[in-house]
Each structure stands twice: as structure tokens, then as C-alpha cells.
mmCIF file of C-alpha atoms in Angstrom:
data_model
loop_
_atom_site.group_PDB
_atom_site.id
_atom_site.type_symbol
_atom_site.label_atom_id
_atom_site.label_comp_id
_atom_site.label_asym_id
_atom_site.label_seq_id
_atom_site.Cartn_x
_atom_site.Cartn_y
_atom_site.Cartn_z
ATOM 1 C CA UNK A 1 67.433 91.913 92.996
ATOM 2 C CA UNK A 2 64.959 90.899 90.010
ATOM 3 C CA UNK A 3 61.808 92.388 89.753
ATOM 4 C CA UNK A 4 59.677 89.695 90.786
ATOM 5 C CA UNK A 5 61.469 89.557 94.019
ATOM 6 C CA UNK A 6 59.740 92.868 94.980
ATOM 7 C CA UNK A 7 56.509 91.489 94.195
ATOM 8 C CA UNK A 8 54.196 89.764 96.866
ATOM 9 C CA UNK A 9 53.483 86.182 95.954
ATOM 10 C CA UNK A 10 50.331 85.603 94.252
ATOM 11 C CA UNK A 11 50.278 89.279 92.767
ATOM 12 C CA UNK A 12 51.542 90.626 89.351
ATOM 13 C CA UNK A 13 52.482 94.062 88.576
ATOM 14 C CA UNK A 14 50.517 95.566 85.234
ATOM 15 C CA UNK A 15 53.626 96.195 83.885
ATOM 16 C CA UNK A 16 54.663 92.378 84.128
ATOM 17 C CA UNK A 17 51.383 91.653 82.608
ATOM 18 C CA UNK A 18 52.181 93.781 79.481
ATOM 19 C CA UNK A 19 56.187 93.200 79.346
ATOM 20 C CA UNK A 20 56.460 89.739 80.247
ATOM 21 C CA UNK A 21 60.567 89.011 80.478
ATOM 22 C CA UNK A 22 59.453 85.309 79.390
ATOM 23 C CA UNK A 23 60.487 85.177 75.646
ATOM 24 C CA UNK A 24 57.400 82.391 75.934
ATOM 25 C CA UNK A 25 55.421 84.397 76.940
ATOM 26 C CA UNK A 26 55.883 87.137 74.029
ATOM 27 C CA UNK A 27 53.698 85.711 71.061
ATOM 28 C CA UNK A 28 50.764 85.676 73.619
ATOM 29 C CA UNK A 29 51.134 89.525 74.001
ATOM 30 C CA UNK A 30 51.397 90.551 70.622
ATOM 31 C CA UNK A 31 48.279 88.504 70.015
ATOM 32 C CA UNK A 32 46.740 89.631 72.836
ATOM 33 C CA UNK A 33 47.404 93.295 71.539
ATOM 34 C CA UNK A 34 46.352 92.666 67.894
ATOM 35 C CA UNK A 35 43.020 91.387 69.151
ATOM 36 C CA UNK A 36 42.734 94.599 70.928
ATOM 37 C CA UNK A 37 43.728 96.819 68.171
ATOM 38 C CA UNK A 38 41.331 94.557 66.175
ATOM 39 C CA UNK A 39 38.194 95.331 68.521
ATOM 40 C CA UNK A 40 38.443 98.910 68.748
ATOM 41 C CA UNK A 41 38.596 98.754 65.062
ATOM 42 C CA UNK A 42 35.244 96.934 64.853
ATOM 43 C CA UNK A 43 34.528 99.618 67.359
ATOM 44 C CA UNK A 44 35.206 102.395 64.403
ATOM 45 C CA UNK A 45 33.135 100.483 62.092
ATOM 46 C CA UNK A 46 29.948 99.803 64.618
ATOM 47 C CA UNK A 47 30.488 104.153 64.794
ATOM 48 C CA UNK A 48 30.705 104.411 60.864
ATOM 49 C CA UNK A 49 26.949 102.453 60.805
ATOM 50 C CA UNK A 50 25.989 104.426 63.606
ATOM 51 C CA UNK A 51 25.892 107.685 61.491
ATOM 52 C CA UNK A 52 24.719 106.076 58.321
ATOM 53 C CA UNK A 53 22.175 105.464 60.757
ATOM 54 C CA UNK A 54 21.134 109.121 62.237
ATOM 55 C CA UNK A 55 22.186 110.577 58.711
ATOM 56 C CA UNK A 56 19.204 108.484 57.001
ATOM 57 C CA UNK A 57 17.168 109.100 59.843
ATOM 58 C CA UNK A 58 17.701 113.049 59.610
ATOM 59 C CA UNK A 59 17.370 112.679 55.670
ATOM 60 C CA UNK A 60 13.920 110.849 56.499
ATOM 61 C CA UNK A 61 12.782 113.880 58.774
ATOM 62 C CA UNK A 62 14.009 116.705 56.991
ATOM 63 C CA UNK A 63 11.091 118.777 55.352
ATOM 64 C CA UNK A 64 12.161 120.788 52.061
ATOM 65 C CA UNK A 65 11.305 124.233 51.620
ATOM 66 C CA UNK A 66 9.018 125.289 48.848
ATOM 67 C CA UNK A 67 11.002 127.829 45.912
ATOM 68 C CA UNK A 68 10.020 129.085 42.597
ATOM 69 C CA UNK A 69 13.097 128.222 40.353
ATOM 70 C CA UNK A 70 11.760 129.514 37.128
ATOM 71 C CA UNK A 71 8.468 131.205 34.993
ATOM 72 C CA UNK A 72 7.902 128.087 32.568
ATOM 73 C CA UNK A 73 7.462 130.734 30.101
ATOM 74 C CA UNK A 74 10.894 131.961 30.186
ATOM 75 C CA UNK A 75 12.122 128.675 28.977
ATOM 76 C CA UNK A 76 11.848 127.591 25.262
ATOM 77 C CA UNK A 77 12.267 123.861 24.801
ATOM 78 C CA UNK A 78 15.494 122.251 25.124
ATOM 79 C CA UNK A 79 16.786 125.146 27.153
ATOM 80 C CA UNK A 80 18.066 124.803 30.674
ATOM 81 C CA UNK A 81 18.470 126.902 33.384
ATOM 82 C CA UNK A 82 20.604 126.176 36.604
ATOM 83 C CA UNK A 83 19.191 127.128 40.285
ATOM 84 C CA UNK A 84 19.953 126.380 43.825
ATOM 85 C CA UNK A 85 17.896 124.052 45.719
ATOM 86 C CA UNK A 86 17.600 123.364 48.421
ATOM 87 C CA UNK A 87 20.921 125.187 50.016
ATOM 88 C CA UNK A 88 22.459 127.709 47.935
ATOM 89 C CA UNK A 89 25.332 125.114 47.645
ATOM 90 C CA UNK A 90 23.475 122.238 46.044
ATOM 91 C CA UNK A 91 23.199 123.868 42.190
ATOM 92 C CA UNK A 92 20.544 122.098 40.083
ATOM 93 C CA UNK A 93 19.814 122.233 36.651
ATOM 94 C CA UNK A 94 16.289 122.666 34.755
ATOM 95 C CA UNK A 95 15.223 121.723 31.701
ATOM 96 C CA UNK A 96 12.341 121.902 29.453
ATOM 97 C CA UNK A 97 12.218 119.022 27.375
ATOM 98 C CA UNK A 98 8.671 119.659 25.748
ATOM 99 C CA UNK A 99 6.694 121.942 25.729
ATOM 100 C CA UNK A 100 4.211 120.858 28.962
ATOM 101 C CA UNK A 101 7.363 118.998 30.349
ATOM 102 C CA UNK A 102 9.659 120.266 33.118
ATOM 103 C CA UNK A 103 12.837 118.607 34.727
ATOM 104 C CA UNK A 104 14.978 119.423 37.155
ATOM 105 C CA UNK A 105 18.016 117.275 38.991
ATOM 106 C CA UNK A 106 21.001 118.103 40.884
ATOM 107 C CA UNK A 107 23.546 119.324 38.694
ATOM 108 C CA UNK A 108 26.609 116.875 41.026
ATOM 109 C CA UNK A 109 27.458 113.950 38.770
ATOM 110 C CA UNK A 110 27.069 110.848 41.042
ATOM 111 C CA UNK A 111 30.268 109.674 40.047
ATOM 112 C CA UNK A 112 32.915 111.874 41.501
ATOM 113 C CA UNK A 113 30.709 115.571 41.922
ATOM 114 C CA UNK A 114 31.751 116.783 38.653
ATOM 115 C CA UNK A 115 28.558 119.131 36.874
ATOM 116 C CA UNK A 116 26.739 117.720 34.092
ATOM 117 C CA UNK A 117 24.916 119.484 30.915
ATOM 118 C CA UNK A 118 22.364 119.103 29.292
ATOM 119 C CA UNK A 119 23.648 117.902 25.272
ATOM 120 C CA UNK A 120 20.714 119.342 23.127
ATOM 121 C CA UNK A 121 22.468 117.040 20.679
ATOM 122 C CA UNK A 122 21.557 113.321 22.244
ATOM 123 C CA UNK A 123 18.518 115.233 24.649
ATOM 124 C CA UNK A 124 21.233 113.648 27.700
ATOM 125 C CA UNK A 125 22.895 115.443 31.111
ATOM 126 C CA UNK A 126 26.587 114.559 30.195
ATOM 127 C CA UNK A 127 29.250 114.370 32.815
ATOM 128 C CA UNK A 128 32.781 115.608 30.552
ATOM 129 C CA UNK A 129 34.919 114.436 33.520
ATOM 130 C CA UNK A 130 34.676 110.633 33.055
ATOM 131 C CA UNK A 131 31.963 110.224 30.161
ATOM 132 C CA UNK A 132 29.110 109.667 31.772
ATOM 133 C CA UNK A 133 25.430 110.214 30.707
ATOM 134 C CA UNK A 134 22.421 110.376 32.318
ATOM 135 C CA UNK A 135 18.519 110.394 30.980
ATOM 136 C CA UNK A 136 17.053 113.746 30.920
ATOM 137 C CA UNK A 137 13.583 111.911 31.525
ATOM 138 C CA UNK A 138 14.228 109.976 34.429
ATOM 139 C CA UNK A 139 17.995 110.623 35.329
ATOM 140 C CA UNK A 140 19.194 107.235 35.008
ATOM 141 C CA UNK A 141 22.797 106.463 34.291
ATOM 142 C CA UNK A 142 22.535 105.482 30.224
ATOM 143 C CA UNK A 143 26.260 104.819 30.334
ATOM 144 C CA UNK A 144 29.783 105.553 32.208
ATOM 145 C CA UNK A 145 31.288 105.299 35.399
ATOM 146 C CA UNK A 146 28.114 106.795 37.662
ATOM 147 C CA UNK A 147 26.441 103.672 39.275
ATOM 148 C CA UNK A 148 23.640 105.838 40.647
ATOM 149 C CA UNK A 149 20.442 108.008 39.185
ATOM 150 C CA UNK A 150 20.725 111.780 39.432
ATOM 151 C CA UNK A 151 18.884 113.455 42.597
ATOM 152 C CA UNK A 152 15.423 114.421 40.890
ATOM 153 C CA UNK A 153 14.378 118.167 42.136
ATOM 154 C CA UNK A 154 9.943 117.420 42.383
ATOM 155 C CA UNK A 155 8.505 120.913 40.384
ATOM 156 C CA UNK A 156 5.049 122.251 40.438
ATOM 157 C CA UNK A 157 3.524 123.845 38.300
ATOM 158 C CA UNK A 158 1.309 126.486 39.685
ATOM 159 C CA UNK A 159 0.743 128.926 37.072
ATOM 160 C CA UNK A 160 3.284 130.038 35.148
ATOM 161 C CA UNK A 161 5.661 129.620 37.786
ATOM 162 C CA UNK A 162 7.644 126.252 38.726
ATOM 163 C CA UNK A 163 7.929 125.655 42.158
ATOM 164 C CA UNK A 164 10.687 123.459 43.329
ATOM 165 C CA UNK A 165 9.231 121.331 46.908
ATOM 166 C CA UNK A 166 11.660 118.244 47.506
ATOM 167 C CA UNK A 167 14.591 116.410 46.495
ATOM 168 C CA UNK A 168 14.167 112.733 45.350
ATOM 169 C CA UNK A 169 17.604 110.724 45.908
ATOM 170 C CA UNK A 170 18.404 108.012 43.856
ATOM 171 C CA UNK A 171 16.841 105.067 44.782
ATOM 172 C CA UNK A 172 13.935 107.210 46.952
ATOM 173 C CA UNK B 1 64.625 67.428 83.874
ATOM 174 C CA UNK B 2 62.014 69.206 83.766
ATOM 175 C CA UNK B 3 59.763 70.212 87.311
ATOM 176 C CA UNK B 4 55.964 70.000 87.091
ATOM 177 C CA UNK B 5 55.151 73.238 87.818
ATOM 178 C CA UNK B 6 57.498 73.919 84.831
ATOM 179 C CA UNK B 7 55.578 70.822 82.912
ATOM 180 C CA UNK B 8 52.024 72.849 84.021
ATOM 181 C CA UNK B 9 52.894 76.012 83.339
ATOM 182 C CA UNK B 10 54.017 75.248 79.440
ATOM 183 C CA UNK B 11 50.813 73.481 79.152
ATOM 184 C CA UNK B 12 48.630 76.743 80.516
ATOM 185 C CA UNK B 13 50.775 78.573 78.278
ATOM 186 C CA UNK B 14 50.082 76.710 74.848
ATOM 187 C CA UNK B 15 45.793 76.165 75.752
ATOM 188 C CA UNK B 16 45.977 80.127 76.408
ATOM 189 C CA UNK B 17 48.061 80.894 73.411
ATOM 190 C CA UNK B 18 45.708 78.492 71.240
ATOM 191 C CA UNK B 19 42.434 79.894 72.741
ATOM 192 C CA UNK B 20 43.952 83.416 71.705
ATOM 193 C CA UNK B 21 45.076 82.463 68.378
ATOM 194 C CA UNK B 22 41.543 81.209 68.278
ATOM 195 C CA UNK B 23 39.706 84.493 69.226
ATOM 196 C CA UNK B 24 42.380 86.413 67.118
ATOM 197 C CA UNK B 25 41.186 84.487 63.896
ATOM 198 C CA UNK B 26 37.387 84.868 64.873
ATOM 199 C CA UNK B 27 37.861 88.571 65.245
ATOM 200 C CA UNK B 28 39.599 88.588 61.710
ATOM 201 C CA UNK B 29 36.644 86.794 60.407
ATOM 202 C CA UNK B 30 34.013 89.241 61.584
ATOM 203 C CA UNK B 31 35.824 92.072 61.164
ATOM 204 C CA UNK B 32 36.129 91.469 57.537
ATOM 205 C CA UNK B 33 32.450 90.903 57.419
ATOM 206 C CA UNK B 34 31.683 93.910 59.120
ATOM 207 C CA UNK B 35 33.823 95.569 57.004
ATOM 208 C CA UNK B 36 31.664 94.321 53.657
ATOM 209 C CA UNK B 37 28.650 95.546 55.722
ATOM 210 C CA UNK B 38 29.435 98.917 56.408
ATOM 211 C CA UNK B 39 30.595 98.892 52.289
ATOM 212 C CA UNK B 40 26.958 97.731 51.903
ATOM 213 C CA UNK B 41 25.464 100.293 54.190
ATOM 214 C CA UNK B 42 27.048 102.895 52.780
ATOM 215 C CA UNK B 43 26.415 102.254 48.986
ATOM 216 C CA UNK B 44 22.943 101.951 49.817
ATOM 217 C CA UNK B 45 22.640 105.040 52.109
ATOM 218 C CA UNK B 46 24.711 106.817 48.968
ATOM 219 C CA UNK B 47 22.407 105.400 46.313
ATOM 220 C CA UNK B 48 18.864 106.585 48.413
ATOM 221 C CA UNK B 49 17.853 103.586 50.241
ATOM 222 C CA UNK B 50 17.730 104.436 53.457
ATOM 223 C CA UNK B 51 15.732 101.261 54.886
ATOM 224 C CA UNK B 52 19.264 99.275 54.820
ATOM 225 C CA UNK B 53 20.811 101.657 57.547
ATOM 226 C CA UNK B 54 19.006 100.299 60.486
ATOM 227 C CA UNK B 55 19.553 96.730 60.079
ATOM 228 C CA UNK B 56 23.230 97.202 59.392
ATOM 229 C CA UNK B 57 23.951 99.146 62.642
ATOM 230 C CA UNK B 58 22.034 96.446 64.406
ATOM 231 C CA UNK B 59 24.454 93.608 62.601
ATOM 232 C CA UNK B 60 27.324 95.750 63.231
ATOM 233 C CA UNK B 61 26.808 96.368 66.325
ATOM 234 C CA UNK B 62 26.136 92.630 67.053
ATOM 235 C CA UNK B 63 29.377 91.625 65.376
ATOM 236 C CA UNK B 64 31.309 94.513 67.931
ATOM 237 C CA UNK B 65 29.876 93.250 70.675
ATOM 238 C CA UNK B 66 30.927 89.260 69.950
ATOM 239 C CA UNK B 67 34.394 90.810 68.840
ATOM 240 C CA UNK B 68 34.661 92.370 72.313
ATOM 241 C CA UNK B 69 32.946 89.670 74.538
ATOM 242 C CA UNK B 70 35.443 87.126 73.134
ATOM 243 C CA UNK B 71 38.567 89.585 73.768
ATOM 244 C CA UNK B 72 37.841 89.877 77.236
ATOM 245 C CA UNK B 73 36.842 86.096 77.251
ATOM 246 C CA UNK B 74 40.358 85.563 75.882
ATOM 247 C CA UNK B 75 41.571 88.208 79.231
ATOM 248 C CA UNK B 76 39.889 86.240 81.497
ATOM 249 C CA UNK B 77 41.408 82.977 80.392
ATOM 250 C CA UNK B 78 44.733 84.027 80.485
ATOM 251 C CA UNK B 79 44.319 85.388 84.009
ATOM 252 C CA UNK B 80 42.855 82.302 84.775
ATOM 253 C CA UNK B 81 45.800 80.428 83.769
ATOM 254 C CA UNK B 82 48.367 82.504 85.065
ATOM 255 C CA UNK B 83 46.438 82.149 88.680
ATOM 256 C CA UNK B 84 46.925 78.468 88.397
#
């Protein structure tokens, strides 16, 4: 007995559907199956914008806490000092590059998360891993692999104390 | 000497097969420019800009949606074909 006698006429068996025994009939499934494979891939994809998505909304909404990273006067100039802002995780660095100015950034090279310095020599943050150099006035990559700014850490001044109150990504 | 029914069925058999073939290289198509966009989305999101994220789930989620419409388009056809 073959399989398609047990079948009523007019009906097919899933299993017929997927396995057809027609060698014709073969190229259609594979293609079939590719195009599925295919879709739920686009499916992954649509999911990966998705959470670009709610992470840039939730970036959008977040509120930063105010902190006092410093007493400007324990700084002379060209000295640095490194803090955490705004999770004890994320280590930034400060620097007084004049006398009146203050400047703080996230100490994660945007490259590949290595931790820059600040070279009193060329007044840069300098990533050793891969070269990489970054304005201490603005952040901007001068040179090297790192295709975007450094986070900027927004200070106040109130006093004599320097109050860190947001985080300024890149292109923000 | 071949029977229609035989002659028929080949000829349901190639149209589905090229209509698939058809959807198959579509999908390819928009799946490599979804691909670029989430690249696009992402660079963006990881360089600050956070105004490019909304658009980009809209497109990709356009582009899933044709992807799927035409694989169950391409189902539909085939059951279509095998009814006949």
C-alpha cells in the first residue's frame, strides 16, 4: 500500500506537504523553506530596530542625577581627576585645562571601551590601545580608529564645587 | 505519451516554482536592505542621534511585513495549484 492510498481524495497529509516523494516537487520545498528561514530572519532584524527604538526612547526619558565630582580648587591646571558618573560603573575623567575651565567626559574610548588619558604633553585624551586621540576641548576624535566624540559629562560650577548634572552623547 | 493531467500538473508546478523563485529573490532583496538599515540605525543610535531610531523601526518593520505577506502569498499559490 503507498501512502497516498490511505489518503481521502482531495486531501493531503502535512507531512506530504513538507516531504513530497515527487523528486519535482523537491526544489519547490527547499525554496519554500529558505523563504521561511529568510522571513523570520527579517523578523530578528524588525526586533533588533525595535530596541534601538525603546533604548533611545528610555535614553530620551532618563533624568541624570545631580553629583559633586570635585572642589575646583583641588585641581591645578592640566591635572585630571577620574570619577563615576552617572553609575559607579561608567568612570569619567576631569580635567582642568585653564584656570576658569573645567572638562569632564567618559573615560570609555569610543572605539573598542579601552580608557583614555589625558597627555599633558599634546593637551589630548589618548586611547594607547589603537592610537586614538581625542580633543580635550570638545572631545572630538583628532585622529585614529574612534569614529565618534567622547560622551561630554555637563559640570557646574556652584562655588567651589563642580557639580556633575547630565551626560551629553556624541552627536546629542 | 504524456496524459493532460500529467501535461497540467508540470505546468502548475513550474508557474509555482517561478512565482517562488520570484518571492525568494524579493525577500533576498529586502532583507539585505533591511540589513543596511538596522547597520544605519545602530551607528546612529551608537553615535547619539537618537531621532533616526523611529523611522528605521517603522521601515523595518514595513520591509517584515512585505517579506511575510509575500511568503504566505507564495503558500497560498502553491495550495492553489496543488487544488487544481
Amino acid at each position: 500500500m503507498t501512502p497516498t492510498d490511505s489518503e481521502p481524495k482531495g486531501e493531503t497529509n502535512l507531512w506530504s506537504e513538507e516531504f513530497p516523494i515527487e523528486a519535482g516537487e523537491e526544489s519547490l520545498v527547499t525554496r519554500r523553506q529558505l523563504s521561511k528561514f529568510l522571513v523570520l530572519t527579517s523578523l530578528g532584524m524588525f526586533a533588533g530596530n525595535l530596541w534601538i527604538l525603546v533604548q533611545s526612547l528610555m535614553r530620551k526619558m532618563s533624568v541624570y542625577p545631580e553629583q559633586v565630582v570635585a572642589n575646583a580648587s583641588e585641581l591645578a591646571v592640566g591635572e585630571v581627576k577620574l570619577f563615576t558618573y552617572p553609575e559607579p560603573k561608567d568612570i569619567c575623567i576631569l580635567i582642568r585645562t585653564t584656570a576658569d575651565n573645567f572638562v569632564a567626559y567618559s573615560q570609555k574610548c569610543t572605539h573598542l571601551s579601552c580608557p583614555v588619558y589625558y597627555s599633558s604633553k599634546t593637551k589630548n585624551l589618548e586611547c594607547p590601545c589603537h592610537q586614538g586621540a581625542f580633543s580635550a576641548q570638545t572631545g572630538d576624535v583628532l585622529y585614529g580608529p574612534p569614529k565618534r566624540p567622547l560622551p561630554k559629562i555637563e559640570l557646574e560650577r556652584r562655588g567651589d564645587e563642580l557639580v556633575a548634572t547630565a551626560v551629553k552623547a556624541g552627536l546629542e | 505519451m504524456i496524459s493532460d493531467y500529467d501535461k497540467n500538473r508540470r505546468r502548475n508546478r513550474q508557474r509555482a516554482l517561478t512565482i517562488t523563485t520570484f518571492a525568494l529573490s524579493l525577500i533576498a532583496i529586502l532583507l539585505i536592505v533591511q540589513m543596511w538599515l538596522l547597520t544605519a540605525t545602530l551607528e546612529a543610535f551608537l553615535g547619539g542621534d537618537h531621532d533616526a531610531s523611529l523611522p528605521g523601526a517603522i521601515i523595518s518593520g514595513l520591509i517584515f511585513f512585505s517579506c511575510a505577506a509575500m511568503y504566505l502569498f507564495v503558500l497560498r499559490t502553491e495550495r492553489k495549484d496543488k487544488r487544481q
